mmCIF file of C-alpha atoms in Angstrom:
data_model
loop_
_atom_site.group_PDB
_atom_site.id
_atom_site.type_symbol
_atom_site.label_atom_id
_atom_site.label_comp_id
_atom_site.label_asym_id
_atom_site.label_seq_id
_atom_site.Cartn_x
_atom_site.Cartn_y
_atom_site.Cartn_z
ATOM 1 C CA UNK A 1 79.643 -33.287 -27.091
ATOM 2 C CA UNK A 2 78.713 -33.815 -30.949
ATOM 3 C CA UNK A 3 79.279 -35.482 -33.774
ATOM 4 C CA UNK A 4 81.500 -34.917 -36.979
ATOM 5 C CA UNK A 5 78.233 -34.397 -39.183
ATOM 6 C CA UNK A 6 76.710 -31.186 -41.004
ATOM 7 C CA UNK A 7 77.140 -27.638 -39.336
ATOM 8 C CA UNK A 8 78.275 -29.258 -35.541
ATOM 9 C CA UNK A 9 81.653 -28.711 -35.748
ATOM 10 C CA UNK A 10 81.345 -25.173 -36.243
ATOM 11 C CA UNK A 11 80.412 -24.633 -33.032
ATOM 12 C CA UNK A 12 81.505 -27.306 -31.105
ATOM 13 C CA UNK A 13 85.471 -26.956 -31.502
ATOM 14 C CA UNK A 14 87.053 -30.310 -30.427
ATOM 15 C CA UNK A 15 88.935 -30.049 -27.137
ATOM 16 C CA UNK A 16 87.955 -26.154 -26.881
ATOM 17 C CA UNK A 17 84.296 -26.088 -26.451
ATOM 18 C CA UNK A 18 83.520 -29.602 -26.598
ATOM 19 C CA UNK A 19 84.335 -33.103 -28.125
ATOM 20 C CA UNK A 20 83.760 -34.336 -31.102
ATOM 21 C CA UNK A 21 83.215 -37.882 -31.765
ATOM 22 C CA UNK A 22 82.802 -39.658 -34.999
ATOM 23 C CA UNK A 23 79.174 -40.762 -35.900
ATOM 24 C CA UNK A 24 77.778 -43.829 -35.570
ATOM 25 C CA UNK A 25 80.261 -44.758 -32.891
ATOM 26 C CA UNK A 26 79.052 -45.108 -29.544
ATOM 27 C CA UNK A 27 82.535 -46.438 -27.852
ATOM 28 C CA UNK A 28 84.185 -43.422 -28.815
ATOM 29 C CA UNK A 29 80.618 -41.169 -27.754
ATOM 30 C CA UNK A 30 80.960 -43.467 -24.570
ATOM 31 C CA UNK A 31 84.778 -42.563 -23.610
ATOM 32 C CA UNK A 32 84.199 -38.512 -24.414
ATOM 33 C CA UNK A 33 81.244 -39.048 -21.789
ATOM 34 C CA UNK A 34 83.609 -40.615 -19.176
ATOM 35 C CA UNK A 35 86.240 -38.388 -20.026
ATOM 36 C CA UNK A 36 84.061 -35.457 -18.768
ATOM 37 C CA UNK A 37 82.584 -37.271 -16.052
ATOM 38 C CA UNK A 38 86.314 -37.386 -14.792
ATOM 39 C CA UNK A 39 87.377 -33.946 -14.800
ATOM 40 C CA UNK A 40 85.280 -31.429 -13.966
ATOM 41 C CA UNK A 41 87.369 -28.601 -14.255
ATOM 42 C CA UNK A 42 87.788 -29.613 -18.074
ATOM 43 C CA UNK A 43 83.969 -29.504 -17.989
ATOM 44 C CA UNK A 44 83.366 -26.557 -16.683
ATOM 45 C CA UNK A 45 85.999 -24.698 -18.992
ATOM 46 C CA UNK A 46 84.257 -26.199 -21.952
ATOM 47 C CA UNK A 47 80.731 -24.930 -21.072
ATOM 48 C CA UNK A 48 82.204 -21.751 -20.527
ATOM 49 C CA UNK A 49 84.135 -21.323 -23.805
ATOM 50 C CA UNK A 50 80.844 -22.427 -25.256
ATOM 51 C CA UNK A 51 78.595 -19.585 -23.960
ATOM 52 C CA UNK A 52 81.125 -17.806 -25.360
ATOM 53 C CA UNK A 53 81.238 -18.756 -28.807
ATOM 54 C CA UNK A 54 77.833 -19.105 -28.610
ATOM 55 C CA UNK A 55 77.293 -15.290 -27.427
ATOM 56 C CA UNK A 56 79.631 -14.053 -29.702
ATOM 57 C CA UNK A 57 78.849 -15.873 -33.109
ATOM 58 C CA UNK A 58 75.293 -17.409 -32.612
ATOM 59 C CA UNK A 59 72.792 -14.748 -30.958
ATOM 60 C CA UNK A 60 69.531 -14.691 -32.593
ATOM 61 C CA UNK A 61 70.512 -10.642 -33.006
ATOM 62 C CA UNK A 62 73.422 -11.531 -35.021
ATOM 63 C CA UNK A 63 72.114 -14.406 -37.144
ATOM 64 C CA UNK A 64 68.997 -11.896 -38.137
ATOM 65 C CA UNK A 65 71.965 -9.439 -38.503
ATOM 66 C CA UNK A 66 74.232 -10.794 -40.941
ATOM 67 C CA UNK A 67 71.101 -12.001 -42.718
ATOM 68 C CA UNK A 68 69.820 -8.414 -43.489
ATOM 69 C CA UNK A 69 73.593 -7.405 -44.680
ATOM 70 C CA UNK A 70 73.377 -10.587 -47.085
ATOM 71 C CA UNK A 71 70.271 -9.313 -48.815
ATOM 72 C CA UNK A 72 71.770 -5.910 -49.049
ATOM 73 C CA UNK A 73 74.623 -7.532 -50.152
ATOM 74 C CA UNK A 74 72.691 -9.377 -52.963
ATOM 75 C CA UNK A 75 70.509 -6.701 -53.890
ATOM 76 C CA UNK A 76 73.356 -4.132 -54.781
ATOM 77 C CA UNK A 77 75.292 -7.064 -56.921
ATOM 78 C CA UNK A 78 75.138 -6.063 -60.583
ATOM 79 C CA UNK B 1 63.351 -4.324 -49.363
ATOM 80 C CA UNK B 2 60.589 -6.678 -49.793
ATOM 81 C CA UNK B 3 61.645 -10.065 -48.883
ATOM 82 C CA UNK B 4 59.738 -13.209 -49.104
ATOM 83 C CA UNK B 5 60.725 -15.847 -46.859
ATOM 84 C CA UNK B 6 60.229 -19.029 -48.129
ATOM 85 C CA UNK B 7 60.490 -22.008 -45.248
ATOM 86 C CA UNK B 8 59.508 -25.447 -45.600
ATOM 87 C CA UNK B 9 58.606 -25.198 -42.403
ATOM 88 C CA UNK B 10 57.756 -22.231 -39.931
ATOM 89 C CA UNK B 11 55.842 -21.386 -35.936
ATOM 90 C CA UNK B 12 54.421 -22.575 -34.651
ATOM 91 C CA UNK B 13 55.886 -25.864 -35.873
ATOM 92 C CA UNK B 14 59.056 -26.706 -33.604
ATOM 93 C CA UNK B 15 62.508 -27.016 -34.287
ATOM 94 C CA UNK B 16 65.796 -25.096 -35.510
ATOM 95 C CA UNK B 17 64.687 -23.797 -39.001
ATOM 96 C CA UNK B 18 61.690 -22.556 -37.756
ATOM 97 C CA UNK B 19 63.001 -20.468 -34.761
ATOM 98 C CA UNK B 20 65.657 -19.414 -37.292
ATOM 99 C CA UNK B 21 63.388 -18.646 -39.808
ATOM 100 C CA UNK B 22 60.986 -16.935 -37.702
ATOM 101 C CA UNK B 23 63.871 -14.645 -36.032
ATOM 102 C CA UNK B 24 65.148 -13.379 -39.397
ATOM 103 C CA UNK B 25 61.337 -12.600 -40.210
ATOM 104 C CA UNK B 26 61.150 -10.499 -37.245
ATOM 105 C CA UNK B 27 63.756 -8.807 -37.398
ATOM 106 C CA UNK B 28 63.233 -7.885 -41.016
ATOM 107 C CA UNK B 29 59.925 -6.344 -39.740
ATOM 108 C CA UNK B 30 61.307 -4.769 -36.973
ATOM 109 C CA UNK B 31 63.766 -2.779 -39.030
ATOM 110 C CA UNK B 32 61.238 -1.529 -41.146
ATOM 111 C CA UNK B 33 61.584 -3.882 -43.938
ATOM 112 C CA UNK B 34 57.778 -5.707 -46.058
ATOM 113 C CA UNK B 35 58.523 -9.287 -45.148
ATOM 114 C CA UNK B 36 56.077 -11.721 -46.925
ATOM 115 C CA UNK B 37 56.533 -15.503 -44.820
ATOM 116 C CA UNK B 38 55.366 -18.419 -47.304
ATOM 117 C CA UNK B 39 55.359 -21.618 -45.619
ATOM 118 C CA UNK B 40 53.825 -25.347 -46.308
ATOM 119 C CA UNK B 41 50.898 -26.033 -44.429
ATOM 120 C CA UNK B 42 51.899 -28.852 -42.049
ATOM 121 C CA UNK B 43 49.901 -29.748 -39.896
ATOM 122 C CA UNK B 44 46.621 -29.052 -41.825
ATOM 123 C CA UNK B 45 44.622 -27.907 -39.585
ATOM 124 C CA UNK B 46 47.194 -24.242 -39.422
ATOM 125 C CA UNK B 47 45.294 -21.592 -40.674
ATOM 126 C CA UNK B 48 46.481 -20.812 -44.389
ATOM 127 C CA UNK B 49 46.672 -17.274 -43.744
ATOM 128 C CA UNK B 50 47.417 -14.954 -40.694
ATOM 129 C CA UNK B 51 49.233 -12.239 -39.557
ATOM 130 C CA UNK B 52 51.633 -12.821 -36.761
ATOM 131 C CA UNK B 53 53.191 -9.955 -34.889
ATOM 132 C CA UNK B 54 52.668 -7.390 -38.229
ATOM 133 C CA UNK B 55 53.978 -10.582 -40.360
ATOM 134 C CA UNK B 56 51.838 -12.208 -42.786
ATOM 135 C CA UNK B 57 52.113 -15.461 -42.890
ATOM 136 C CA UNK B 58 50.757 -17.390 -45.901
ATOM 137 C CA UNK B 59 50.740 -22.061 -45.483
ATOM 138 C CA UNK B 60 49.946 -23.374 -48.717
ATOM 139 C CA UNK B 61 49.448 -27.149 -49.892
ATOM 140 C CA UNK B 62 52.616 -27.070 -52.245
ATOM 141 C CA UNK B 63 52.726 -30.377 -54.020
ATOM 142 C CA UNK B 64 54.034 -31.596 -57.402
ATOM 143 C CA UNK B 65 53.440 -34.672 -59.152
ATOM 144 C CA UNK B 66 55.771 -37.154 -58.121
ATOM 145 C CA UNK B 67 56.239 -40.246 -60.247
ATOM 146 C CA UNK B 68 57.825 -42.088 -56.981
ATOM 147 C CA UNK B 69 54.182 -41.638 -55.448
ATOM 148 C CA UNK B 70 52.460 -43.440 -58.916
ATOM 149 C CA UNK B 71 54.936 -45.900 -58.262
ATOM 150 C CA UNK B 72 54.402 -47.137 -55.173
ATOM 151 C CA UNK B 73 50.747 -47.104 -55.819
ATOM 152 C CA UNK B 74 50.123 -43.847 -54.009
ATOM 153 C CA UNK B 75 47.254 -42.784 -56.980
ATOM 154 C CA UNK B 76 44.867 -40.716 -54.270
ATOM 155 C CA UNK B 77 48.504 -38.049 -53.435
ATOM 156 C CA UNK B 78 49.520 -38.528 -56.951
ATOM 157 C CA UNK B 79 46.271 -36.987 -58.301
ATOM 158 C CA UNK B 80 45.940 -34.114 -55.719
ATOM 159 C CA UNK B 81 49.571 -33.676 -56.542
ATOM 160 C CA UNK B 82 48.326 -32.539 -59.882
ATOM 161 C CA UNK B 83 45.442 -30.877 -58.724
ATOM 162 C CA UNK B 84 47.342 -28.575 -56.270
ATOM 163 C CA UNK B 85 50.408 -27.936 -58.665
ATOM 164 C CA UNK B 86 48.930 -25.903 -61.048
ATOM 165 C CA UNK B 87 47.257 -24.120 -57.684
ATOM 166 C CA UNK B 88 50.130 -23.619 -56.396
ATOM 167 C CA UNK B 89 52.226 -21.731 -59.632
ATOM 168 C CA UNK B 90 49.089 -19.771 -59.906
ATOM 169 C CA UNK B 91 49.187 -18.544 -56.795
ATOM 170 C CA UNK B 92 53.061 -17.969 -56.738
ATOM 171 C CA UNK B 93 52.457 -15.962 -59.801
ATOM 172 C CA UNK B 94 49.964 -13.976 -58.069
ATOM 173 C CA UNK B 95 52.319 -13.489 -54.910
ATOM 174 C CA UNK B 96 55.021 -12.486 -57.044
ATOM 175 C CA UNK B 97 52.817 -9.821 -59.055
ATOM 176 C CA UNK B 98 51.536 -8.325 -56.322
ATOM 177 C CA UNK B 99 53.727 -8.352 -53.823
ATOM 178 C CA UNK B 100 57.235 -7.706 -55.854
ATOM 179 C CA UNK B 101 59.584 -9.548 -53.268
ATOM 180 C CA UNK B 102 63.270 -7.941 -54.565
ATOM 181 C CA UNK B 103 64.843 -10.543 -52.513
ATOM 182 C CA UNK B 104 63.642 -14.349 -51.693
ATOM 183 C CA UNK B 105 65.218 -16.252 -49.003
ATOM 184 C CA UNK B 106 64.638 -19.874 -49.301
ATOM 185 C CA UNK B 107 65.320 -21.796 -46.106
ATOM 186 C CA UNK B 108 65.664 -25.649 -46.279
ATOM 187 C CA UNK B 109 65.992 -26.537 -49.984
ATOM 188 C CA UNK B 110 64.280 -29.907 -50.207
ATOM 189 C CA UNK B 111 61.350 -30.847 -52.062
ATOM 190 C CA UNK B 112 60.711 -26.865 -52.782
ATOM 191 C CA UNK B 113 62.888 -26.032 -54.373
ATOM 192 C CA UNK B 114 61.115 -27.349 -57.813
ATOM 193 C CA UNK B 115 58.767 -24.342 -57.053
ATOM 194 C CA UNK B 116 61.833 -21.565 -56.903
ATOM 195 C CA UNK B 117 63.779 -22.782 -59.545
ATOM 196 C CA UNK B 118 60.094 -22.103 -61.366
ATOM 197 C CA UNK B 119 60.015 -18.319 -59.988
ATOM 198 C CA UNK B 120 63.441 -17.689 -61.404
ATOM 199 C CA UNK B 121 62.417 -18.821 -64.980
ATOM 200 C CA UNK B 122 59.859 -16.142 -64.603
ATOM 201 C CA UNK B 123 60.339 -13.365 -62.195
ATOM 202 C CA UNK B 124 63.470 -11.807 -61.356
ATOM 203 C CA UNK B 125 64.672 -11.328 -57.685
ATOM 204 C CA UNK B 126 67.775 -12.451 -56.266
ATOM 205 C CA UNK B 127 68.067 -15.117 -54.231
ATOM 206 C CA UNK B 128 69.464 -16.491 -50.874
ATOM 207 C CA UNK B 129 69.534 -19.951 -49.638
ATOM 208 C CA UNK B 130 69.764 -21.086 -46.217
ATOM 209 C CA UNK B 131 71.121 -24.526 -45.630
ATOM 210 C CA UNK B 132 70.043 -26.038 -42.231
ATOM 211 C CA UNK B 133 71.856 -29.397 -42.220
ATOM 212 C CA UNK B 134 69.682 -32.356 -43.297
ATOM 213 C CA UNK B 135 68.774 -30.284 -46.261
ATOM 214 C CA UNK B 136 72.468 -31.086 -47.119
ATOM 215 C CA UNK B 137 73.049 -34.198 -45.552
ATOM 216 C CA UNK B 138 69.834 -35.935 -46.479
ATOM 217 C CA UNK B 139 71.088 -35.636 -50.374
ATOM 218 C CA UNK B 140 71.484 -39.075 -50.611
ATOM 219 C CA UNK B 141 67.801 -39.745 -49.707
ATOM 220 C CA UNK B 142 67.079 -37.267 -52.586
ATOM 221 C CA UNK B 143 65.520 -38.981 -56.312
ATOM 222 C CA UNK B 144 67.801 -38.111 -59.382
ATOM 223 C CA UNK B 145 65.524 -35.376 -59.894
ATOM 224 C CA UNK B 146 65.611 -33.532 -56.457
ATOM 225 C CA UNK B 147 69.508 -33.858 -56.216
ATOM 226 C CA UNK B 148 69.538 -32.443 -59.972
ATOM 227 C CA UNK B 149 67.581 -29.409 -59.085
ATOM 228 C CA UNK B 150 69.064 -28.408 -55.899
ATOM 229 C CA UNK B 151 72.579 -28.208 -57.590
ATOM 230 C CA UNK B 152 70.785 -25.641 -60.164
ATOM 231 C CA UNK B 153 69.909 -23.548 -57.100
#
């Protein structure tokens, strides 16, 4: 679960890999909370589509990766 | 490449930027590439120089003078403001001169970001900027002056 601030929502994809809840509202925080609570199925596919975003898009390797090819990148601009 | 990483903040100082930070260093180094870290030195008692797995790292008391700090009677960190600003351009001039970064990344524009928009006046390099989050979000806790100067980034 996260909020709908800064760089969350890019890897917490509402109703895929997580909820998303507006900030600053703790009734809606609290219902996402019981919602999981309730089904654990639904909780256990989240967490699961998570690792896998998270493996595929947010390694260390591949953050340091596309870093290196944005230098490149910026170096060979005229 | 030579790259000079410029973090507000780096290890062994906890949190997201750092590790972040830290990762791209290595991994720089690891492929072969001079990687220069420049960092501020919070908390003081960090060494101002070492090398950390091949890595130099270099924590330097970056300040500027602030007017909001004369204003709210803060005179003591207003005048070692000025002391360490001219301190601190000399010794970015002297990074720059010998060490030649072609590329700076700058993670975590906030109160920086006065000192890179200063190297790109004089030295040329291109640039990269990593936003974090609150470097973004905290804009409205930013003075007229910081919020002007990270839109000229």
């Amino acid at each position: 679960m996260a909020t709908q601030v800064g760089g969350l929502p890019e890897v917490v994809e509402d109703g895929v890999t997580g909820i998303l809840v507006p900030p600053n509202d703790p009734q809606a925080l609290a219902e996402a909370v019981l919602s999981l609570l309730r089904d654990p199925e639904r909780r256990r596919q989240m967490g699961r589509r998570g690792r896998e975003k998270v493996l595929a898009q947010f390694t260390p390797e591949r953050v340091a990766d596309l870093s290196e090819a944005l230098y490149w990148e910026v170096l060979h601009k005229p | 490449m030579k790259l000079l990483l410029l973090s507000t903040s780096y290890p062994p100082v906890l949190g997201g930027l750092q590790t972040v930070a830290q990762q791209v260093a290595q991994h720089m180094h690891q492929h072969g590439h001079a990687v220069q870290v420049l960092t501020m030195r919070y908390p003081r008692h960090l060494p101002p120089y070492e090398l950390c797995d091949g890595i130099p790292i270099a924590r330097w008391l970056m300040l500027r003078p602030n007017l909001p700090d004369l204003e709210r009677g803060r005179l003591a960190v207003w005048l070692a403001s000025c002391l360490y600003y001219g301190l601190t351009l000399r010794r970015l001039a002297h990074l720059m001169e010998t060490f030649q970064p072609q590329a700076v990344n700058f993670h975590f524009p906030t109160h920086l970001t006065h000192f890179v928009l200063w190297l790109r006046r004089r030295y040329t390099f291109r640039l990269v900027v990593s936003l974090h989050g609150h470097d973004v979000l905290g804009d409205s806790a930013r003075t007229a002056y910081e919020r002007r100067q990270f839109r000229q980034l």
